[in-house]
Amino acid sequence: MSPETQNSSNSQEDEARIFLVGFMGAGKTTVGRELAQHLGYRFIDLDDVISCRAGTSVQQIFAELGEPEFRRLEREAIQSCSGLNGTVIALGGGAYMSVCNRALLRTIGKTIWLSFPLEVCLSRVRGDQTRPLLGDEAAMAVLLDQRRATYAQADFTIQTGELPPNQLANQIARIFG
Ligand code: S3P
């Protein structure tokens, strides 16, 4: 069975911006870097863009300004991607939850959901102090359940979490090849 599922048609024009969507620990940054290399694109982590623009870390934004302000900055950062060409962008795990963000992403690029089991995601982020929304396993299971149907609206879904990042990137690159 093919690991990737195409959920919509794609055009040459908007393939120039590829957005990786998925839960904390799905490997969006690691796979995104590999994918960018495969395609000869540049790579951007949206949380880094937010942090850079705000002049402080994601944890500090959550702690001092609150999640709504983080989400506003996140939306602005996505908007700022519309002028980029040939770029792979790793979105934060909550970025695709906003209706506005999804509408914008549909107009500026293609989205790929890295859909891996919760255990796979948690094994990578357990104990990470830099993720303000990271909770215990039960809380993460609830959050992923709340988000799954929305992630599934991405243009493509990749479900082979056990493959190394470079092989995953290779499979995704073939979608755009
Ligand atoms: C978030 C995930 C984080 C970061 C922020 C909120 C979320 O990114 O954007 O802490 O809502 O799931 P990662 O998915 O890279 O951990």
PDB file of C-alpha atoms in Angstrom, residues 23-27 116-128 131 133-144:
ATOM      1  CA  PHE A  23       1.551  16.649  15.996  1.00  0.00           C
ATOM      2  CA  MET A  24       4.462  17.598  18.257  1.00  0.00           C
ATOM      3  CA  GLY A  25       7.245  15.073  17.697  1.00  0.00           C
ATOM      4  CA  ALA A  26       6.011  13.971  14.272  1.00  0.00           C
ATOM      5  CA  GLY A  27       9.413  14.923  12.847  1.00  0.00           C
ATOM      6  CA  PHE A 116       2.444   8.977  13.030  1.00  0.00           C
ATOM      7  CA  PRO A 117       1.216   7.076  16.088  1.00  0.00           C
ATOM      8  CA  LEU A 118       1.159   8.972  19.372  1.00  0.00           C
ATOM      9  CA  GLU A 119       3.874   6.687  20.851  1.00  0.00           C
ATOM     10  CA  VAL A 120       6.226   7.605  18.005  1.00  0.00           C
ATOM     11  CA  CYS A 121       5.621  11.331  18.531  1.00  0.00           C
ATOM     12  CA  LEU A 122       5.905  11.147  22.328  1.00  0.00           C
ATOM     13  CA  SER A 123       9.108   9.110  22.243  1.00  0.00           C
ATOM     14  CA  ARG A 124      10.749  12.076  20.525  1.00  0.00           C
ATOM     15  CA  VAL A 125       9.490  14.906  22.728  1.00  0.00           C
ATOM     16  CA  ARG A 126       9.024  13.366  26.181  1.00  0.00           C
ATOM     17  CA  GLY A 127      10.353  15.742  28.851  1.00  0.00           C
ATOM     18  CA  ASP A 128      11.077  18.523  26.368  1.00  0.00           C
ATOM     19  CA  ARG A 131       7.123  22.762  24.193  1.00  0.00           C
ATOM     20  CA  LEU A 133       1.648  22.441  25.426  1.00  0.00           C
ATOM     21  CA  LEU A 134       3.402  19.146  26.060  1.00  0.00           C
ATOM     22  CA  GLY A 135       1.582  17.224  28.791  1.00  0.00           C
ATOM     23  CA  ASP A 136       1.406  13.642  30.017  1.00  0.00           C
ATOM     24  CA  GLU A 137       0.496  10.768  27.721  1.00  0.00           C
ATOM     25  CA  ALA A 138      -3.225  10.915  28.520  1.00  0.00           C
ATOM     26  CA  ALA A 139      -3.401  14.649  27.830  1.00  0.00           C
ATOM     27  CA  MET A 140      -1.496  14.215  24.571  1.00  0.00           C
ATOM     28  CA  ALA A 141      -3.832  11.409  23.494  1.00  0.00           C
ATOM     29  CA  VAL A 142      -6.810  13.730  24.040  1.00  0.00           C
ATOM     30  CA  LEU A 143      -5.136  16.585  22.150  1.00  0.00           C
ATOM     31  CA  LEU A 144      -4.218  14.366  19.206  1.00  0.00           C
TER      32      LEU A 144
END
